[in-house]
Amino acid sequence: MTNQFATTICCIGAGYVGGPTCSIIADKCHDVLVYIVDIDQTRIDQWNSDKLPIYEPGLDDIVKRRRGLNLFFTTDVDTAINKSDIIFVSVNTPTKKSGIGAGMAADLKYIESATRRLAQVAQSSKIVVEKSTVPCKTAESMRAILESNSKPGLRFDILSNPEFLAEGTAIQDLLNPDRVLIGSLQTPEGKKAQATLADLYARWVPREKIITMNLWSSELSKLAANAMLAQRISSVNALSALCEATGADIDEVAYAVGKDTRIGSKFLKASVGFGGSCFQKDILNLVYLCESLNLHEAADYWRQVITINEYQKKRFIQRIVKSLFNTVTNKSIAILGFAFKKNTGDTRESAAISLIKYLIEEQAQVHIYDPKVEEEQIFFDLIEPGVYSNENQVLHKVKKLVKVHKDAYSATLNTDALVVCTEWDEFTNLDYQKIYNQMRKPAFVFDGRLILNSDKLRKIGFNVEVIGKVAGPVTVEN
Ligand code: UDX
Ligand code: ADP
């Protein structure tokens, strides 16, 4: 079967990165056979079903178009490795939970186990592509594992090819990337492998966007890009606190600042705090790297980006409590949005989680609606099975106080306040008069994403509090 294809690729890890990236390769290169493998049978079954494990606009069509032709999802990791010339390693690299570097360093156990498997089963030389975000110099460890555990005479050329896709726009980011980065050792063999991967991307990405560089620069560039994006959000969020205290308006300030072409207008939206699987993890990783190299001032600088993010979440919670007459106990609060941003069902590090946990601690009744996050996931995030010693108590409390709804109208019925945590487009078009009529009075709106029309809401009768804008006067209906 392999013979009818020019190249065979195996992607280890069928997650948010590996799944979309390698599906696009299959769609763009019909002569390339693509296996996406995972140890998680449920995940693979989902990839092979009508309901894919991740929601990403445009992904369904691509997978359905190529599945069974040159795109296969399987748990048969060994066979796929053996048939392939190029191996993408796209496994998860979460922050370590215990041991040296706990809470900061990336946990490389999944990378290591995938690499060991590869070394053990490979019968021929391979190009190994590091796709997961990893600390600088991980390729060196992979090389050591591969060389000391594989059959004699085999070559493994390791490339760093970090993924810059953002969730919710993954398909567009993959189809039209700002750049594709390929790092390799600057040896003739390394450069040859680099050229092979560059040729694959060149099937749909203009050559001038494919950048080649040394391995360590490529690994560090990914961490650097995420750190600088997160730093911009923390900068604008720090300014939002100042706006609330002075009467300046963060949207106006961000607009004025972003008009400077040296700064640019993107990624200047104040919010309830950034979430997602990458920013916090990658900054902690960078901080750990700096510390382990005795660059303490550099470590402190990057750590501050996370400190401000936590500060922003806390400030928003405090504002909610203060506005609701200094107590949320027994109040009923609707949460609109649970995902860490719009157009994704992903909830990792979502600001909504910390906010809701606080509300539960304070015995508030919480009514949640998110267009894409499943009820099961919401309860999983709030209960965190396996984390608390008093799990049963947590479970009981969460089940008693939290209800997940199928739409925003049902979630807001008889509530005292609604809080926008995710910037889903549909939240801007709701019938707020209808919502106001069915809420308890005085009715409050807390806009953590600056997406609602405050003037219109105030005219309806709502008390509106928006991040980065001065608090409005409290309206009490006669
Ligand atoms: C990020 C990077 O953008 C991407 O290049 C990298 O490959 C992975 O990490 P992602 O985490 O999917 O992507 O989402 P992103 O769009 O960057 O948003 C991250 C968080 O920042 C979200 O919670 C988002 O709501 C928040 N954000 C983003 C803001 O609060 N304000 C902004 O202006 C932009
Ligand atoms: P990311 O957002 O980086 O893509 P995910 O957690 O969504 O991370 O996906 C990583 C996937 O890698 C998971 O589905 C996990 O089961 C898989 N995985 C981890 N280790 C291995 C391994 N050794 N072999 C195959 N798959 C693995």
Tab-separated table of C-alpha atoms in Angstrom, residues 15-467:
chain	number	residue	atom	x	y	z
A	15	GLY	CA	-4.112	16.182	19.943
A	16	TYR	CA	-4.790	19.845	19.213
A	17	VAL	CA	-1.440	20.210	17.445
A	18	GLY	CA	-0.822	16.857	15.735
A	19	GLY	CA	-4.409	16.271	14.546
A	20	PRO	CA	-5.008	19.482	12.570
A	21	THR	CA	-1.391	19.868	11.372
A	22	CYS	CA	-1.090	16.415	9.859
A	23	SER	CA	-4.647	16.450	8.485
A	24	ILE	CA	-3.666	19.544	6.510
A	25	ILE	CA	-0.551	17.790	5.206
A	26	ALA	CA	-2.762	14.914	4.032
A	27	ASP	CA	-5.160	17.349	2.380
A	28	LYS	CA	-2.445	19.337	0.654
A	29	CYS	CA	-0.276	16.378	-0.405
A	30	HIS	CA	-2.380	13.519	-1.773
A	31	ASP	CA	0.767	11.561	-2.582
A	32	VAL	CA	1.819	11.562	1.065
A	33	LEU	CA	0.430	8.839	3.318
A	34	VAL	CA	-0.297	10.187	6.802
A	35	TYR	CA	-0.788	8.112	9.949
A	36	ILE	CA	-1.874	9.968	13.051
A	37	VAL	CA	-1.332	7.710	16.053
A	38	ASP	CA	-2.125	7.927	19.739
A	39	ILE	CA	-2.035	5.665	22.776
A	40	ASP	CA	-5.490	6.883	23.731
A	41	GLN	CA	-7.996	4.527	22.051
A	42	THR	CA	-10.981	6.791	22.833
A	43	ARG	CA	-9.326	9.723	21.119
A	44	ILE	CA	-8.518	7.661	18.034
A	45	ASP	CA	-12.103	6.322	17.930
A	46	GLN	CA	-13.339	9.919	17.995
A	47	TRP	CA	-11.037	10.891	15.132
A	48	ASN	CA	-12.521	7.972	13.199
A	49	SER	CA	-16.114	8.971	14.024
A	50	ASP	CA	-18.461	11.757	12.890
A	51	LYS	CA	-17.743	13.789	16.038
A	52	LEU	CA	-14.051	14.680	16.108
A	53	PRO	CA	-12.382	15.048	19.521
A	54	ILE	CA	-11.638	18.724	18.947
A	55	TYR	CA	-13.743	21.525	17.580
A	56	GLU	CA	-11.912	23.628	15.049
A	57	PRO	CA	-13.698	25.500	12.256
A	58	GLY	CA	-12.996	23.815	8.895
A	59	LEU	CA	-11.354	20.703	10.363
A	60	ASP	CA	-14.324	18.348	9.911
A	61	ASP	CA	-14.414	18.827	6.144
A	62	ILE	CA	-10.690	18.241	5.750
A	63	VAL	CA	-10.675	15.069	7.843
A	64	LYS	CA	-13.760	13.685	6.133
A	65	ARG	CA	-12.261	14.459	2.722
A	66	ARG	CA	-9.015	12.522	3.288
A	67	ARG	CA	-9.811	9.900	5.939
A	68	GLY	CA	-9.381	6.393	4.549
A	69	LEU	CA	-7.583	7.694	1.442
A	70	ASN	CA	-4.211	8.997	2.621
A	71	LEU	CA	-5.131	9.888	6.214
A	72	PHE	CA	-5.448	7.216	8.904
A	73	PHE	CA	-5.990	7.429	12.654
A	74	THR	CA	-4.765	4.430	14.620
A	75	THR	CA	-3.396	3.195	17.933
A	76	ASP	CA	-1.030	0.867	16.106
A	77	VAL	CA	1.918	3.141	16.843
A	78	ASP	CA	4.639	0.616	15.971
A	79	THR	CA	3.369	-0.276	12.492
A	80	ALA	CA	2.889	3.388	11.610
A	81	ILE	CA	6.408	4.256	12.792
A	82	ASN	CA	7.883	1.478	10.732
A	83	LYS	CA	6.110	2.442	7.535
A	84	SER	CA	7.121	6.091	7.838
A	85	ASP	CA	10.044	8.178	6.638
A	86	ILE	CA	9.188	11.252	8.689
A	87	ILE	CA	7.986	11.101	12.305
A	88	PHE	CA	6.272	14.132	13.845
A	89	VAL	CA	6.356	14.104	17.635
A	90	SER	CA	3.250	16.002	18.816
A	91	VAL	CA	2.695	14.691	22.307
A	92	ASN	CA	1.707	16.804	25.282
A	93	THR	CA	4.344	18.650	27.347
A	94	PRO	CA	2.427	19.887	30.412
A	95	THR	CA	4.007	21.700	33.345
A	96	LYS	CA	5.599	19.248	35.807
A	97	LYS	CA	3.435	18.537	38.843
A	98	SER	CA	6.140	17.044	41.093
A	99	GLY	CA	9.884	16.586	41.443
A	100	ILE	CA	12.597	18.991	40.339
A	101	GLY	CA	11.115	21.969	38.520
A	102	ALA	CA	7.563	21.169	39.718
A	103	GLY	CA	5.111	23.897	38.772
A	104	MET	CA	7.503	25.383	36.222
A	105	ALA	CA	9.490	23.038	34.001
A	106	ALA	CA	7.885	21.181	31.098
A	107	ASP	CA	7.204	17.538	31.811
A	108	LEU	CA	9.073	15.697	29.108
A	109	LYS	CA	7.980	12.194	30.072
A	110	TYR	CA	5.627	11.865	27.095
A	111	ILE	CA	8.321	13.057	24.685
A	112	GLU	CA	10.756	10.615	26.221
A	113	SER	CA	8.419	7.662	26.072
A	114	ALA	CA	7.460	8.393	22.444
A	115	THR	CA	11.154	8.741	21.554
A	116	ARG	CA	12.049	5.467	23.307
A	117	ARG	CA	9.256	3.682	21.446
A	118	LEU	CA	10.529	5.096	18.184
A	119	ALA	CA	14.091	3.942	18.937
A	120	GLN	CA	12.902	0.495	19.911
A	121	VAL	CA	10.744	-0.282	16.885
A	122	ALA	CA	12.391	1.626	14.010
A	123	GLN	CA	13.809	-0.661	11.298
A	124	SER	CA	15.041	2.159	9.051
A	125	SER	CA	16.487	5.687	9.320
A	126	LYS	CA	14.007	8.509	9.973
A	127	ILE	CA	13.649	12.245	10.047
A	128	VAL	CA	12.235	13.086	13.489
A	129	VAL	CA	10.343	16.350	13.771
A	130	GLU	CA	9.849	17.985	17.161
A	131	LYS	CA	6.412	19.587	16.897
A	132	SER	CA	5.533	19.796	20.584
A	133	THR	CA	6.701	22.935	22.385
A	134	VAL	CA	9.795	21.910	24.284
A	135	PRO	CA	12.547	23.569	26.302
A	136	CYS	CA	15.692	24.590	24.469
A	137	LYS	CA	18.043	21.632	23.889
A	138	THR	CA	15.364	18.903	24.055
A	139	ALA	CA	16.525	17.694	20.646
A	140	GLU	CA	19.824	16.776	22.279
A	141	SER	CA	18.087	14.464	24.765
A	142	MET	CA	16.027	12.925	21.958
A	143	ARG	CA	19.179	12.285	19.972
A	144	ALA	CA	20.859	10.588	22.951
A	145	ILE	CA	17.844	8.319	23.496
A	146	LEU	CA	17.551	7.436	19.814
A	147	GLU	CA	21.247	6.757	19.292
A	148	SER	CA	21.686	4.586	22.343
A	149	ASN	CA	18.518	2.518	21.926
A	150	SER	CA	18.129	1.910	18.215
A	151	LYS	CA	19.411	-0.755	15.853
A	152	PRO	CA	22.984	-0.236	14.636
A	153	GLY	CA	23.430	1.663	11.387
A	154	LEU	CA	20.204	3.710	11.589
A	155	ARG	CA	20.264	7.534	11.318
A	156	PHE	CA	17.874	9.898	13.047
A	157	ASP	CA	17.944	13.504	11.910
A	158	ILE	CA	16.111	15.647	14.413
A	159	LEU	CA	14.384	18.830	13.301
A	160	SER	CA	12.611	21.468	15.343
A	161	ASN	CA	9.427	22.626	13.634
A	162	PRO	CA	7.386	24.479	16.265
A	163	GLU	CA	3.678	24.930	15.683
A	164	PHE	CA	2.324	28.476	15.847
A	165	LEU	CA	-1.349	27.699	15.259
A	166	ALA	CA	-3.852	29.301	17.604
A	167	GLU	CA	-6.957	27.378	18.590
A	168	GLY	CA	-10.133	28.465	16.882
A	169	THR	CA	-8.181	29.607	13.816
A	170	ALA	CA	-5.939	26.538	13.489
A	171	ILE	CA	-6.942	25.699	9.939
A	172	GLN	CA	-6.414	29.222	8.640
A	173	ASP	CA	-3.128	29.472	10.566
A	174	LEU	CA	-1.947	26.217	9.013
A	175	LEU	CA	-3.069	27.115	5.503
A	176	ASN	CA	-1.651	30.646	5.593
A	177	PRO	CA	1.070	30.715	8.246
A	178	ASP	CA	3.035	33.890	8.988
A	179	ARG	CA	6.097	31.651	8.902
A	180	VAL	CA	7.148	28.026	9.075
A	181	LEU	CA	10.248	27.507	11.193
A	182	ILE	CA	12.556	24.549	10.611
A	183	GLY	CA	15.605	24.210	12.831
A	184	SER	CA	18.324	21.628	12.323
A	185	LEU	CA	21.911	20.887	13.188
A	186	GLN	CA	24.014	22.781	10.697
A	187	THR	CA	25.637	19.604	9.330
A	188	PRO	CA	25.183	18.418	5.710
A	189	GLU	CA	22.796	15.663	6.902
A	190	GLY	CA	20.881	18.098	9.122
A	191	LYS	CA	20.490	20.539	6.262
A	192	LYS	CA	19.348	17.758	3.933
A	193	ALA	CA	16.622	16.741	6.374
A	194	GLN	CA	15.680	20.417	6.784
A	195	ALA	CA	15.322	20.708	2.996
A	196	THR	CA	13.107	17.587	2.850
A	197	LEU	CA	10.667	19.064	5.366
A	198	ALA	CA	10.835	22.481	3.688
A	199	ASP	CA	9.857	20.846	0.374
A	200	LEU	CA	6.810	19.289	2.035
A	201	TYR	CA	5.572	22.652	3.380
A	202	ALA	CA	6.411	24.343	0.072
A	203	ARG	CA	3.528	22.381	-1.453
A	204	TRP	CA	1.229	25.080	-0.055
A	205	VAL	CA	3.346	27.658	1.812
A	206	PRO	CA	5.304	30.284	-0.192
A	207	ARG	CA	9.059	29.576	0.013
A	208	GLU	CA	9.863	32.986	1.501
A	209	LYS	CA	7.762	32.095	4.544
A	210	ILE	CA	9.733	28.924	5.240
A	211	ILE	CA	12.596	29.924	7.509
A	212	THR	CA	15.490	27.615	8.262
A	213	MET	CA	17.809	28.135	11.216
A	214	ASN	CA	19.789	26.313	13.844
A	215	LEU	CA	18.024	23.845	16.106
A	216	TRP	CA	18.347	25.801	19.355
A	217	SER	CA	17.154	29.095	17.851
A	218	SER	CA	14.097	27.324	16.505
A	219	GLU	CA	13.273	25.707	19.848
A	220	LEU	CA	13.712	29.002	21.702
A	221	SER	CA	11.757	31.036	19.119
A	222	LYS	CA	8.561	29.195	19.945
A	223	LEU	CA	8.856	29.949	23.674
A	224	ALA	CA	9.878	33.525	22.882
A	225	ALA	CA	6.910	34.136	20.566
A	226	ASN	CA	4.382	32.874	23.111
A	227	ALA	CA	6.042	34.798	25.939
A	228	MET	CA	5.928	38.041	23.971
A	229	LEU	CA	2.282	37.538	22.991
A	230	ALA	CA	1.334	36.875	26.611
A	231	GLN	CA	3.409	39.853	27.725
A	232	ARG	CA	1.371	42.127	25.445
A	233	ILE	CA	-1.855	40.934	27.072
A	234	SER	CA	-0.460	41.416	30.561
A	235	SER	CA	0.704	44.900	29.546
A	236	VAL	CA	-2.736	45.887	28.325
A	237	ASN	CA	-4.361	44.267	31.368
A	238	ALA	CA	-2.050	46.191	33.716
A	239	LEU	CA	-3.124	49.348	31.889
A	240	SER	CA	-6.779	48.329	32.271
A	241	ALA	CA	-6.374	48.564	36.061
A	242	LEU	CA	-5.069	52.084	35.628
A	243	CYS	CA	-7.988	52.956	33.346
A	244	GLU	CA	-10.503	51.789	35.941
A	245	ALA	CA	-8.808	54.018	38.510
A	246	THR	CA	-8.473	57.122	36.353
A	247	GLY	CA	-11.476	57.222	34.040
A	248	ALA	CA	-9.467	56.414	30.918
A	249	ASP	CA	-11.004	53.766	28.642
A	250	ILE	CA	-8.792	50.738	27.836
A	251	ASP	CA	-10.329	50.233	24.380
A	252	GLU	CA	-9.494	53.835	23.474
A	253	VAL	CA	-5.993	53.602	24.941
A	254	ALA	CA	-5.305	50.284	23.145
A	255	TYR	CA	-6.608	51.760	19.881
A	256	ALA	CA	-4.388	54.826	20.194
A	257	VAL	CA	-1.321	52.760	21.111
A	258	GLY	CA	-1.954	50.162	18.393
A	259	LYS	CA	-2.089	52.829	15.676
A	260	ASP	CA	1.672	53.166	16.055
A	261	THR	CA	2.815	50.839	13.286
A	262	ARG	CA	5.852	49.861	15.375
A	263	ILE	CA	3.474	48.457	17.997
A	264	GLY	CA	0.572	47.256	15.828
A	265	SER	CA	-3.034	46.728	16.799
A	266	LYS	CA	-3.241	42.970	17.338
A	267	PHE	CA	-3.284	41.260	20.740
A	268	LEU	CA	-4.146	44.431	22.634
A	269	LYS	CA	-7.584	43.397	23.850
A	270	ALA	CA	-7.909	43.688	27.607
A	271	SER	CA	-9.624	40.695	29.157
A	272	VAL	CA	-10.368	38.728	32.261
A	273	GLY	CA	-6.917	37.166	31.787
A	274	PHE	CA	-5.323	34.918	29.214
A	275	GLY	CA	-5.860	31.170	29.312
A	276	GLY	CA	-5.091	28.258	27.021
A	277	SER	CA	-2.640	25.429	27.175
A	278	CYS	CA	0.365	27.417	25.981
A	279	PHE	CA	0.979	30.857	27.442
A	280	GLN	CA	1.327	30.069	31.118
A	281	LYS	CA	3.103	26.776	30.502
A	282	ASP	CA	5.599	28.280	28.069
A	283	ILE	CA	6.389	31.281	30.254
A	284	LEU	CA	6.939	29.046	33.275
A	285	ASN	CA	9.179	26.974	31.076
A	286	LEU	CA	11.128	30.080	30.046
A	287	VAL	CA	11.403	31.217	33.663
A	288	TYR	CA	12.724	27.796	34.643
A	289	LEU	CA	15.236	27.876	31.816
A	290	CYS	CA	16.475	31.336	32.884
A	291	GLU	CA	16.733	30.287	36.527
A	292	SER	CA	18.605	27.112	35.739
A	293	LEU	CA	21.103	29.206	33.781
A	294	ASN	CA	21.431	31.688	36.687
A	295	LEU	CA	19.693	34.462	34.741
A	296	HIS	CA	17.563	35.497	37.704
A	297	GLU	CA	16.647	39.001	36.537
A	298	ALA	CA	15.470	37.640	33.187
A	299	ALA	CA	13.443	34.996	35.049
A	300	ASP	CA	11.832	37.670	37.257
A	301	TYR	CA	10.907	39.717	34.218
A	302	TRP	CA	8.976	36.893	32.558
A	303	ARG	CA	7.437	35.688	35.817
A	304	GLN	CA	5.784	39.077	36.158
A	305	VAL	CA	3.662	38.369	33.044
A	306	ILE	CA	1.951	35.565	34.959
A	307	THR	CA	1.692	37.605	38.141
A	308	ILE	CA	-0.253	40.282	36.261
A	309	ASN	CA	-2.499	37.632	34.709
A	310	GLU	CA	-3.399	36.299	38.151
A	311	TYR	CA	-3.875	39.875	39.383
A	312	GLN	CA	-6.282	40.550	36.516
A	313	LYS	CA	-8.438	37.509	37.344
A	314	LYS	CA	-8.479	38.470	41.023
A	315	ARG	CA	-9.359	42.102	40.270
A	316	PHE	CA	-12.327	41.000	38.161
A	317	ILE	CA	-13.644	38.721	40.898
A	318	GLN	CA	-13.235	41.490	43.480
A	319	ARG	CA	-15.129	43.892	41.254
A	320	ILE	CA	-17.996	41.439	40.900
A	321	VAL	CA	-18.210	40.891	44.653
A	322	LYS	CA	-17.941	44.597	45.467
A	323	SER	CA	-20.652	45.504	42.937
A	324	LEU	CA	-22.988	42.817	44.268
A	325	PHE	CA	-23.072	44.624	47.605
A	326	ASN	CA	-19.972	42.849	48.931
A	327	THR	CA	-21.395	39.343	48.972
A	328	VAL	CA	-22.180	36.674	46.420
A	329	THR	CA	-23.334	34.075	48.941
A	330	ASN	CA	-26.702	32.668	47.846
A	331	LYS	CA	-26.737	34.965	44.830
A	332	SER	CA	-27.455	33.438	41.475
A	333	ILE	CA	-24.872	34.183	38.813
A	334	ALA	CA	-24.890	33.303	35.109
A	335	ILE	CA	-21.547	32.639	33.445
A	336	LEU	CA	-21.543	33.127	29.692
A	337	GLY	CA	-18.583	31.290	28.223
A	338	PHE	CA	-16.362	28.631	29.745
A	339	ALA	CA	-13.784	28.060	26.960
A	340	PHE	CA	-10.508	29.985	27.244
A	341	LYS	CA	-11.454	31.942	24.119
A	342	LYS	CA	-14.101	31.891	21.409
A	343	ASN	CA	-14.376	29.306	18.620
A	344	THR	CA	-12.875	26.493	20.642
A	345	GLY	CA	-14.227	23.903	23.058
A	346	ASP	CA	-10.881	23.902	24.891
A	347	THR	CA	-11.032	24.921	28.538
A	348	ARG	CA	-7.400	24.502	29.595
A	349	GLU	CA	-6.378	27.321	31.994
A	350	SER	CA	-9.587	29.179	31.181
A	351	ALA	CA	-10.109	32.245	33.392
A	352	ALA	CA	-13.725	31.100	33.861
A	353	ILE	CA	-12.517	28.149	35.945
A	354	SER	CA	-10.847	30.251	38.665
A	355	LEU	CA	-13.752	32.666	38.712
A	356	ILE	CA	-16.362	29.926	39.137
A	357	LYS	CA	-14.301	28.112	41.773
A	358	TYR	CA	-14.264	31.312	43.789
A	359	LEU	CA	-18.028	31.725	43.411
A	360	ILE	CA	-18.555	28.138	44.557
A	361	GLU	CA	-16.315	28.728	47.589
A	362	GLU	CA	-18.560	31.675	48.440
A	363	GLN	CA	-21.697	29.499	48.079
A	364	ALA	CA	-23.098	31.323	45.044
A	365	GLN	CA	-25.449	29.479	42.673
A	366	VAL	CA	-23.694	29.312	39.296
A	367	HIS	CA	-25.455	28.855	35.938
A	368	ILE	CA	-23.090	28.183	33.053
A	369	TYR	CA	-23.603	28.327	29.323
A	370	ASP	CA	-20.944	27.804	26.652
A	371	PRO	CA	-21.805	27.045	23.021
A	372	LYS	CA	-19.054	24.438	22.590
A	373	VAL	CA	-17.961	23.076	25.962
A	374	GLU	CA	-19.660	19.860	27.047
A	375	GLU	CA	-21.242	19.633	30.511
A	376	GLU	CA	-18.969	16.714	31.371
A	377	GLN	CA	-15.867	18.823	30.707
A	378	ILE	CA	-17.183	21.692	32.850
A	379	PHE	CA	-17.720	19.406	35.836
A	380	PHE	CA	-14.354	17.754	35.241
A	381	ASP	CA	-12.588	21.147	35.363
A	382	LEU	CA	-14.430	22.274	38.481
A	383	ILE	CA	-14.062	19.005	40.368
A	384	GLU	CA	-10.566	18.074	39.144
A	385	PRO	CA	-10.786	14.352	39.953
A	386	GLY	CA	-7.668	13.057	41.675
A	387	VAL	CA	-6.451	16.477	42.830
A	388	TYR	CA	-8.262	17.063	46.119
A	389	SER	CA	-8.137	14.735	49.119
A	390	ASN	CA	-11.732	15.752	49.978
A	391	GLU	CA	-12.949	14.902	46.473
A	392	ASN	CA	-16.399	13.770	47.580
A	393	GLN	CA	-17.053	17.036	49.376
A	394	VAL	CA	-15.916	19.036	46.332
A	395	LEU	CA	-18.107	16.911	44.077
A	396	HIS	CA	-21.097	17.388	46.336
A	397	LYS	CA	-20.615	21.152	46.533
A	398	VAL	CA	-20.110	21.575	42.783
A	399	LYS	CA	-23.135	19.412	41.930
A	400	LYS	CA	-25.254	21.348	44.417
A	401	LEU	CA	-24.240	24.832	43.274
A	402	VAL	CA	-23.532	24.512	39.548
A	403	LYS	CA	-25.942	23.970	36.692
A	404	VAL	CA	-24.966	23.810	33.033
A	405	HIS	CA	-27.474	25.182	30.514
A	406	LYS	CA	-28.165	24.684	26.829
A	407	ASP	CA	-28.585	28.380	26.036
A	408	ALA	CA	-27.953	31.843	27.444
A	409	TYR	CA	-31.639	32.556	28.175
A	410	SER	CA	-32.050	29.530	30.367
A	411	ALA	CA	-28.715	30.266	32.116
A	412	THR	CA	-29.705	33.833	32.981
A	413	LEU	CA	-33.257	33.082	34.202
A	414	ASN	CA	-33.812	34.493	37.719
A	415	THR	CA	-30.148	35.365	38.180
A	416	ASP	CA	-28.733	38.488	39.856
A	417	ALA	CA	-25.840	38.924	37.478
A	418	LEU	CA	-24.416	37.700	34.222
A	419	VAL	CA	-20.693	37.514	33.639
A	420	VAL	CA	-19.136	37.306	30.180
A	421	CYS	CA	-15.986	35.170	30.421
A	422	THR	CA	-15.534	34.174	26.767
A	423	GLU	CA	-15.975	36.473	23.766
A	424	TRP	CA	-18.315	34.203	21.732
A	425	ASP	CA	-19.932	36.228	18.915
A	426	GLU	CA	-23.415	34.993	19.832
A	427	PHE	CA	-23.202	36.826	23.191
A	428	THR	CA	-23.229	40.196	21.420
A	429	ASN	CA	-26.483	39.389	19.629
A	430	LEU	CA	-28.601	38.139	22.513
A	431	ASP	CA	-31.971	39.746	23.275
A	432	TYR	CA	-30.804	41.618	26.369
A	433	GLN	CA	-34.210	43.169	26.982
A	434	LYS	CA	-35.643	39.660	27.306
A	435	ILE	CA	-32.750	38.657	29.567
A	436	TYR	CA	-33.213	41.760	31.718
A	437	ASN	CA	-36.916	41.072	32.111
A	438	GLN	CA	-36.273	37.581	33.471
A	439	MET	CA	-33.435	38.517	35.849
A	440	ARG	CA	-33.690	39.579	39.480
A	441	LYS	CA	-33.306	43.307	40.114
A	442	PRO	CA	-31.045	45.177	40.313
A	443	ALA	CA	-29.609	43.211	37.395
A	444	PHE	CA	-25.860	43.287	36.767
A	445	VAL	CA	-23.706	42.622	33.721
A	446	PHE	CA	-19.963	42.063	34.117
A	447	ASP	CA	-18.215	42.178	30.787
A	448	GLY	CA	-14.830	40.478	31.099
A	449	ARG	CA	-14.252	40.628	27.347
A	450	LEU	CA	-15.373	44.135	26.359
A	451	ILE	CA	-17.773	42.801	23.749
A	452	LEU	CA	-21.133	44.185	24.851
A	453	ASN	CA	-22.716	47.555	24.120
A	454	SER	CA	-22.732	49.063	27.622
A	455	ASP	CA	-24.753	52.142	26.691
A	456	LYS	CA	-27.529	50.001	25.275
A	457	LEU	CA	-27.485	47.711	28.305
A	458	ARG	CA	-27.595	50.678	30.711
A	459	LYS	CA	-30.593	52.067	28.822
A	460	ILE	CA	-32.370	48.751	29.327
A	461	GLY	CA	-31.738	49.107	33.068
A	462	PHE	CA	-28.679	46.905	33.694
A	463	ASN	CA	-25.824	47.905	35.949
A	464	VAL	CA	-22.828	47.359	33.735
A	465	GLU	CA	-19.233	46.829	34.811
A	466	VAL	CA	-16.588	46.452	32.125
A	467	ILE	CA	-12.911	45.607	32.460
